[in-house]
mmCIF file with all atom_site columns, N, CA, C and O in Angstrom:
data_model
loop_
_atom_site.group_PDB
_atom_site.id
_atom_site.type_symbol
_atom_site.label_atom_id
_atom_site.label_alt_id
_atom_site.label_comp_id
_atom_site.label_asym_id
_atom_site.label_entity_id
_atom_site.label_seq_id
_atom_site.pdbx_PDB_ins_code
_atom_site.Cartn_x
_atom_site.Cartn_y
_atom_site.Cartn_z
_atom_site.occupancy
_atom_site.B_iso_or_equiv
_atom_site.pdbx_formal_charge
_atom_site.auth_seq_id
_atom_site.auth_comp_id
_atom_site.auth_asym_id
_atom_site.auth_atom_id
_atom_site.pdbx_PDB_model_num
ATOM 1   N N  . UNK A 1 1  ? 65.654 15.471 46.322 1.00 88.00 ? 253 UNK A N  1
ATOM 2   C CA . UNK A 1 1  ? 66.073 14.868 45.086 1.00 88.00 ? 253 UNK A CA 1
ATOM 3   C C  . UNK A 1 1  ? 64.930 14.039 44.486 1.00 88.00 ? 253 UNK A C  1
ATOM 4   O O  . UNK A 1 1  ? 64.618 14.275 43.319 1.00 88.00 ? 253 UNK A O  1
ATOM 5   N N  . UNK A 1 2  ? 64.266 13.077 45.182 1.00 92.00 ? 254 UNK A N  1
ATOM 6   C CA . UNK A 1 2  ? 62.849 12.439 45.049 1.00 92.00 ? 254 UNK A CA 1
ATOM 7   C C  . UNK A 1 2  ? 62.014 13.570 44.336 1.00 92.00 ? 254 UNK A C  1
ATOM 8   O O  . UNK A 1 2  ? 61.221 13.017 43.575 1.00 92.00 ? 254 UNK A O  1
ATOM 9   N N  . UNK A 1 3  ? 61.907 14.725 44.297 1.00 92.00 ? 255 UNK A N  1
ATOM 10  C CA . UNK A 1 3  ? 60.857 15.619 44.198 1.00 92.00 ? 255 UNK A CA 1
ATOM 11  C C  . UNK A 1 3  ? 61.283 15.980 42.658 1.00 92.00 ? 255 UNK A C  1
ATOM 12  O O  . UNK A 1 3  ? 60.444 16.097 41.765 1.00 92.00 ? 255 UNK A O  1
ATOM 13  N N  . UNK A 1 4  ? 62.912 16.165 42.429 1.00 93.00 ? 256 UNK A N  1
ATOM 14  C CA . UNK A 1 4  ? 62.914 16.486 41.249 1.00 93.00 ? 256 UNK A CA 1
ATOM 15  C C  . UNK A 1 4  ? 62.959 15.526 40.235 1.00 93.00 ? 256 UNK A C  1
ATOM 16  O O  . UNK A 1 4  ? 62.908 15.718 39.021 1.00 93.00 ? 256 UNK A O  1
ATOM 17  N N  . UNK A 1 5  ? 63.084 14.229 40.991 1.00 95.00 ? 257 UNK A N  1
ATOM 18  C CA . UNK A 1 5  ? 63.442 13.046 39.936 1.00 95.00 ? 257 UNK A CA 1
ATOM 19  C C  . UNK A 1 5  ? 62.013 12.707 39.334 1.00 95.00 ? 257 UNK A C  1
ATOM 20  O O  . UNK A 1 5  ? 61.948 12.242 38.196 1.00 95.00 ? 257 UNK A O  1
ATOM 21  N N  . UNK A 1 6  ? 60.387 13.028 40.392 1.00 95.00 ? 258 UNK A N  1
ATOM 22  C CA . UNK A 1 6  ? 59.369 12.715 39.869 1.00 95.00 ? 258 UNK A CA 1
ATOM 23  C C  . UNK A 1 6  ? 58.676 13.813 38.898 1.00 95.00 ? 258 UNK A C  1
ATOM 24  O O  . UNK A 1 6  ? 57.682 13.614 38.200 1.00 95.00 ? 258 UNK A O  1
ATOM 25  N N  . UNK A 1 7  ? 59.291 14.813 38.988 1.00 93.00 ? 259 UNK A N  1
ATOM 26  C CA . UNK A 1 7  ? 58.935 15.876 38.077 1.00 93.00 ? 259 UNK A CA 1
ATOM 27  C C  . UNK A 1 7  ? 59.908 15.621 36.625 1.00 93.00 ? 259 UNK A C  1
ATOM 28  O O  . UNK A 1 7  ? 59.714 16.047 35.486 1.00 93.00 ? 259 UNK A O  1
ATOM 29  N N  . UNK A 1 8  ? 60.807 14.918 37.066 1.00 93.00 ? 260 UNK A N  1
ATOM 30  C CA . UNK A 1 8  ? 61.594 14.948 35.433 1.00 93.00 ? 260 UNK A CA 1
ATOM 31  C C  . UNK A 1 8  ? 60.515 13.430 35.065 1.00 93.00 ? 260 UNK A C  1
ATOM 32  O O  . UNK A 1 8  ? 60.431 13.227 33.854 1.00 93.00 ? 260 UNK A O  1
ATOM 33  N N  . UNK A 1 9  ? 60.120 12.915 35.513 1.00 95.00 ? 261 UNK A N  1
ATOM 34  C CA . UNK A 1 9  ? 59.344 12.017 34.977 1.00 95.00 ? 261 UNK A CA 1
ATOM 35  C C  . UNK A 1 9  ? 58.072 12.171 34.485 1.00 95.00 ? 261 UNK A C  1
ATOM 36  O O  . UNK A 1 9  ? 57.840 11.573 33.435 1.00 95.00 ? 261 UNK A O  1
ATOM 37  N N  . UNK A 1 10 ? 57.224 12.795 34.954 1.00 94.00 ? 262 UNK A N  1
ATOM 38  C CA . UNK A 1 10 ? 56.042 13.638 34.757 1.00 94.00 ? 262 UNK A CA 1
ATOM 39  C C  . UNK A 1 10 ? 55.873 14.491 33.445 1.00 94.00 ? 262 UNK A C  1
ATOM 40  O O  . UNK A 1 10 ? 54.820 14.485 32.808 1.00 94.00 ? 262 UNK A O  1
ATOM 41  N N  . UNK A 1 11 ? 57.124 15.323 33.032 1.00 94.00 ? 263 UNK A N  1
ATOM 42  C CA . UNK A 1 11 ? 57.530 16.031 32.065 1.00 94.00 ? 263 UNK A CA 1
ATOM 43  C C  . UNK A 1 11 ? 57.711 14.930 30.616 1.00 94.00 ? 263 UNK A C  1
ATOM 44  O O  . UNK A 1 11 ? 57.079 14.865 29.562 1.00 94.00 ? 263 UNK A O  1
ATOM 45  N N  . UNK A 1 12 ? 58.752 14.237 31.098 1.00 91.00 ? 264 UNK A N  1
ATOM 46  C CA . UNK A 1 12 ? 58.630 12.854 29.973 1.00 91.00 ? 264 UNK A CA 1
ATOM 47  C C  . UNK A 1 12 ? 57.462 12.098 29.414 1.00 91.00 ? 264 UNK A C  1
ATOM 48  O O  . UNK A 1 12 ? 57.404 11.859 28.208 1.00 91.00 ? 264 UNK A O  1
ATOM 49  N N  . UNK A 1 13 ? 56.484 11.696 30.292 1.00 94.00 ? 265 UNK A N  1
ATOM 50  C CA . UNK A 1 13 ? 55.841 10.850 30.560 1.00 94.00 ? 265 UNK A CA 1
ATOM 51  C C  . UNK A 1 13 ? 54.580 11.697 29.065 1.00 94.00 ? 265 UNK A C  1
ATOM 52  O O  . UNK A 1 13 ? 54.159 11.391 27.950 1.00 94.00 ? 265 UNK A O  1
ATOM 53  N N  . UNK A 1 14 ? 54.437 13.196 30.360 1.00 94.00 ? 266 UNK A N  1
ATOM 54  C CA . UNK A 1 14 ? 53.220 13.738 29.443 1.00 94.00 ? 266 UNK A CA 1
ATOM 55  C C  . UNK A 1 14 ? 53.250 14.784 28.625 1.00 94.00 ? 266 UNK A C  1
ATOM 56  O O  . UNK A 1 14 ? 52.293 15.528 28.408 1.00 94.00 ? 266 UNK A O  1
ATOM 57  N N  . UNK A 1 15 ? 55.008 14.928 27.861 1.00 91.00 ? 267 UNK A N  1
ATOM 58  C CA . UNK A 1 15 ? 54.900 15.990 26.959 1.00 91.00 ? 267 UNK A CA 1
ATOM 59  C C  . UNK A 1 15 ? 55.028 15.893 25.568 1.00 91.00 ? 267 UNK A C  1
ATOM 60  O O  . UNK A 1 15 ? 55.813 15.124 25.013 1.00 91.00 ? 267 UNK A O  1
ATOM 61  N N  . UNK A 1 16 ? 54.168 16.761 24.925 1.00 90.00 ? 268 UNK A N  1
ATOM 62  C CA . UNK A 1 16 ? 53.856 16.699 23.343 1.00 90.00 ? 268 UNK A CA 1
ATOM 63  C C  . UNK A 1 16 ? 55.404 16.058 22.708 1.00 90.00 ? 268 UNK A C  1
ATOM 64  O O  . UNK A 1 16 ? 56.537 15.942 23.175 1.00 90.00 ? 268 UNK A O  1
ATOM 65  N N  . UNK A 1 17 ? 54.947 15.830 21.792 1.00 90.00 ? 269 UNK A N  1
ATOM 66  C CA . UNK A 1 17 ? 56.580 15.378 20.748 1.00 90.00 ? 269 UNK A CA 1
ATOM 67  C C  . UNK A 1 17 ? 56.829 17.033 20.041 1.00 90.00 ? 269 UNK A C  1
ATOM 68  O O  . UNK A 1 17 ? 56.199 17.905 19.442 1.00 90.00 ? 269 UNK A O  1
ATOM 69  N N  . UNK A 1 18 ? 58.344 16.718 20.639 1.00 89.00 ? 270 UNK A N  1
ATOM 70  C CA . UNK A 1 18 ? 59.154 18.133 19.874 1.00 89.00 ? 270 UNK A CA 1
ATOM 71  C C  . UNK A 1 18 ? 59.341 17.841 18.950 1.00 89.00 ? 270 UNK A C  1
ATOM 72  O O  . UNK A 1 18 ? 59.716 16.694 18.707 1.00 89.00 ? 270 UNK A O  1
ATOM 73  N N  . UNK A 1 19 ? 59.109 19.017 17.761 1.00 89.00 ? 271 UNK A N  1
ATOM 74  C CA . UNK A 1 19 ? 59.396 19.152 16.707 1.00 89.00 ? 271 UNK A CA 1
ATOM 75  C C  . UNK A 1 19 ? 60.805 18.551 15.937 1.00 89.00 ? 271 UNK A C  1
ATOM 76  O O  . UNK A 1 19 ? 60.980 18.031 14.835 1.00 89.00 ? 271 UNK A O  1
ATOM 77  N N  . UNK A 1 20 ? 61.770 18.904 17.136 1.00 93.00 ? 272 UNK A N  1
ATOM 78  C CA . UNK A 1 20 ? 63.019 18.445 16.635 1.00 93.00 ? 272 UNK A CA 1
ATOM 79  C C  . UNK A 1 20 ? 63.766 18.235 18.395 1.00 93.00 ? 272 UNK A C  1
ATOM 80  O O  . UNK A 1 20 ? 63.454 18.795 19.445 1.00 93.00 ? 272 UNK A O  1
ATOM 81  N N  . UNK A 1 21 ? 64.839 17.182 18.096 1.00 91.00 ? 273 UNK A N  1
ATOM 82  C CA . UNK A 1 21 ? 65.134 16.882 19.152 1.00 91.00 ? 273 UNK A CA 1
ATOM 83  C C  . UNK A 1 21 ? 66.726 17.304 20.108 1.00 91.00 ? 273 UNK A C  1
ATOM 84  O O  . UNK A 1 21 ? 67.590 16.629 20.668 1.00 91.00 ? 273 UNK A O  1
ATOM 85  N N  . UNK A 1 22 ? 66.431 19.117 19.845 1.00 95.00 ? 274 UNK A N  1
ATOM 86  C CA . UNK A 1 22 ? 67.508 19.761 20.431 1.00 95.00 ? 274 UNK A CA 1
ATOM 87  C C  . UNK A 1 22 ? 67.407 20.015 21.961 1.00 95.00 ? 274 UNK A C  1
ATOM 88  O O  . UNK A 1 22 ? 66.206 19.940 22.220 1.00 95.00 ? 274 UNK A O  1
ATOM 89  N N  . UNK A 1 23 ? 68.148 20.298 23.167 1.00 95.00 ? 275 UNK A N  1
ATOM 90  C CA . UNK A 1 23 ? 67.644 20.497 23.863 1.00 95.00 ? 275 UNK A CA 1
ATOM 91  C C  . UNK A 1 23 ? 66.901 21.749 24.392 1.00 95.00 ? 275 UNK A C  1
ATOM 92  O O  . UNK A 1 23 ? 66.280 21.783 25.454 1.00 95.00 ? 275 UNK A O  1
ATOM 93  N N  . UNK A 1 24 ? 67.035 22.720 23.564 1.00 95.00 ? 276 UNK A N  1
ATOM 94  C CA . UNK A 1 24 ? 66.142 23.734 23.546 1.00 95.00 ? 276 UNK A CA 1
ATOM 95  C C  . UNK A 1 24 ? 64.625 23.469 23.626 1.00 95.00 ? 276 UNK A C  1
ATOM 96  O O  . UNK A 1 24 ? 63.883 23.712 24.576 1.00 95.00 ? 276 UNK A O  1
ATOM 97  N N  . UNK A 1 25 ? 64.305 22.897 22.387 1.00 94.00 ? 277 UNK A N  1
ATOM 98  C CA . UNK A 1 25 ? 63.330 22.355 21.816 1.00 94.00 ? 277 UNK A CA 1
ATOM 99  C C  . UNK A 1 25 ? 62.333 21.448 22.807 1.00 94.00 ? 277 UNK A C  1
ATOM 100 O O  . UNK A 1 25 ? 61.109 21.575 22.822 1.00 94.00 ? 277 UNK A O  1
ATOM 101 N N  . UNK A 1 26 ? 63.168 20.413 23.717 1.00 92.00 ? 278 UNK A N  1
ATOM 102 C CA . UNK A 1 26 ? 63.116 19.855 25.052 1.00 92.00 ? 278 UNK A CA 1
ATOM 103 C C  . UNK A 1 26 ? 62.747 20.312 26.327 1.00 92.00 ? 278 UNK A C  1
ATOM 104 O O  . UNK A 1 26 ? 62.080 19.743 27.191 1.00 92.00 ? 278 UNK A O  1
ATOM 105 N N  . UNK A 1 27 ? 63.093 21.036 26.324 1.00 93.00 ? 279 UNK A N  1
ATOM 106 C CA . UNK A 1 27 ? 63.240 21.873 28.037 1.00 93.00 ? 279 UNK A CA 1
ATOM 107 C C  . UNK A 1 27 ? 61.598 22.702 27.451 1.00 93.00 ? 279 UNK A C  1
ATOM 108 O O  . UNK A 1 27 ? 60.623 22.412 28.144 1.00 93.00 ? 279 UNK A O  1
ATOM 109 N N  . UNK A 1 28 ? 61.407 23.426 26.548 1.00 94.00 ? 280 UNK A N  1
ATOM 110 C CA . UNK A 1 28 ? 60.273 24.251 26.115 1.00 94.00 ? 280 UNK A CA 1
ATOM 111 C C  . UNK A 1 28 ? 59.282 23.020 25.978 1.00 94.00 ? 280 UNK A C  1
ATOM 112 O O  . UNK A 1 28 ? 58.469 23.136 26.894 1.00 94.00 ? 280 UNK A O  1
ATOM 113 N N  . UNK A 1 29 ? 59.035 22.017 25.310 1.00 93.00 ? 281 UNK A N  1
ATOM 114 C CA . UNK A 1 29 ? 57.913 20.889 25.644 1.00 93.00 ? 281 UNK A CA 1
ATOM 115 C C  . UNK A 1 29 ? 57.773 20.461 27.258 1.00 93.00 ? 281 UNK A C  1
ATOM 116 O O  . UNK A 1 29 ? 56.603 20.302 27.605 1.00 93.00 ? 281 UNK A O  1
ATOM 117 N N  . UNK A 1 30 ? 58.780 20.251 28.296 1.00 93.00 ? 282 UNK A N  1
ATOM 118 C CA . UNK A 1 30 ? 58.954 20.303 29.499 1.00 93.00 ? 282 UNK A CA 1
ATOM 119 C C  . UNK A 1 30 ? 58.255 21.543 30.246 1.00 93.00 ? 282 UNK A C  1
ATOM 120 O O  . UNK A 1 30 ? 57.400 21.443 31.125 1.00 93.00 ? 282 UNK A O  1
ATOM 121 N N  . UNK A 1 31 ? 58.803 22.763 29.708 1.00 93.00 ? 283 UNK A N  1
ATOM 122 C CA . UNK A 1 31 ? 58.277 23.946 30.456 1.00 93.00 ? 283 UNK A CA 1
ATOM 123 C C  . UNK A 1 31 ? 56.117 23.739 30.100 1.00 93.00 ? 283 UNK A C  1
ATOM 124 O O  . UNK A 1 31 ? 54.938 23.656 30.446 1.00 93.00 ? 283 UNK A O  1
ATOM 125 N N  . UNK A 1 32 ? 56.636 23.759 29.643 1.00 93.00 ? 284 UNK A N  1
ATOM 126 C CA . UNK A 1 32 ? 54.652 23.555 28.788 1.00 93.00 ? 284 UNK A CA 1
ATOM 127 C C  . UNK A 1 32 ? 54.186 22.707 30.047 1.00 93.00 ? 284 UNK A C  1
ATOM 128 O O  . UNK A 1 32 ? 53.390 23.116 30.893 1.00 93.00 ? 284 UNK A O  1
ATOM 129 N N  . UNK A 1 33 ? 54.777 21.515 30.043 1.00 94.00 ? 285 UNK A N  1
ATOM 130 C CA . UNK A 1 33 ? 53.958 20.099 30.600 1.00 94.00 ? 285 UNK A CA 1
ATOM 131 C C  . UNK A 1 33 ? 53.790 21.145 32.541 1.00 94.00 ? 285 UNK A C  1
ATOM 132 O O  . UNK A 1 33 ? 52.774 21.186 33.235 1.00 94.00 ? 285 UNK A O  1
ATOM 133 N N  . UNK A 1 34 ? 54.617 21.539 32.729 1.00 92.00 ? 286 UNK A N  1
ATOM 134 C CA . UNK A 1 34 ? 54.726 22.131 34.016 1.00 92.00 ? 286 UNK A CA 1
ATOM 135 C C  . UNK A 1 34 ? 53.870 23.145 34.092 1.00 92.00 ? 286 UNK A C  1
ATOM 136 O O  . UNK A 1 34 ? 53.153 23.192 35.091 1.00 92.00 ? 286 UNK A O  1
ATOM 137 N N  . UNK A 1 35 ? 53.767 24.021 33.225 1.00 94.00 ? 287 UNK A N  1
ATOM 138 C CA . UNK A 1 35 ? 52.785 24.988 33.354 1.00 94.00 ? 287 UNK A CA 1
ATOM 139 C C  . UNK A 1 35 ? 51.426 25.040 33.148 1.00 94.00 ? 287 UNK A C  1
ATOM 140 O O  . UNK A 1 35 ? 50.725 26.015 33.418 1.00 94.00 ? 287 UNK A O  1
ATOM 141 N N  . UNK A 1 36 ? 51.052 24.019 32.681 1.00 93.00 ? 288 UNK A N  1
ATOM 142 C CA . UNK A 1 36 ? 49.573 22.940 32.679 1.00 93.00 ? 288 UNK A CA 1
ATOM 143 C C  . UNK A 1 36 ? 49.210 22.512 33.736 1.00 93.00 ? 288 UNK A C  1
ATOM 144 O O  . UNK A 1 36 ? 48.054 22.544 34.159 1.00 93.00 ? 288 UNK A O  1
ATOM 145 N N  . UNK A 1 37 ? 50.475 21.916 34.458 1.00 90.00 ? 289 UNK A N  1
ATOM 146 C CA . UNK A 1 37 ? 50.083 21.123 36.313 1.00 90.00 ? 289 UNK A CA 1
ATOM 147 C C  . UNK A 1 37 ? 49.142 22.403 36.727 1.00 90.00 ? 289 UNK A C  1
ATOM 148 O O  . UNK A 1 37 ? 49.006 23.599 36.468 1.00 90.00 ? 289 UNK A O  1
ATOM 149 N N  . UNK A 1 38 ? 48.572 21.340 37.558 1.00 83.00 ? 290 UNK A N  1
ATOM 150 C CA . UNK A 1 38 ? 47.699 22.402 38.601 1.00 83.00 ? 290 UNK A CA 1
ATOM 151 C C  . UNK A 1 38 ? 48.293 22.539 39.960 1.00 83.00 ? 290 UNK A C  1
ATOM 152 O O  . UNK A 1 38 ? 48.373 21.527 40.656 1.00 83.00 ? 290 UNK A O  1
ATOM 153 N N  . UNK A 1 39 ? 48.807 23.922 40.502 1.00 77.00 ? 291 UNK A N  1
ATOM 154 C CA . UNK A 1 39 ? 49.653 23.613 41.756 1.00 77.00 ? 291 UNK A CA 1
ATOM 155 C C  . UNK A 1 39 ? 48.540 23.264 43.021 1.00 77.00 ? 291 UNK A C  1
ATOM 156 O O  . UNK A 1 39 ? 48.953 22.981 44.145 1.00 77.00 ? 291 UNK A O  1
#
């Protein structure tokens, strides 16, 4: 649970501002910030 709570923070912390604030719109600025990490 620790693992996902610091990744929902990570996502917040360092993702672009959505255009609009649906959660579609959300989860796709999220997916971005994740697929940037370096595993």
């Amino acid at each position: 649970m620790l693992q996902n709570h610091l990744l929902q923070l990570l996502c917040l912390v360092a993702l672009e501002p959505p255009h609009t604030l649906t959660p579609r719109d959300l989860r796709d600025r999220k997916v971005d910030v994740l697929r940037a990490v370096r595993a």
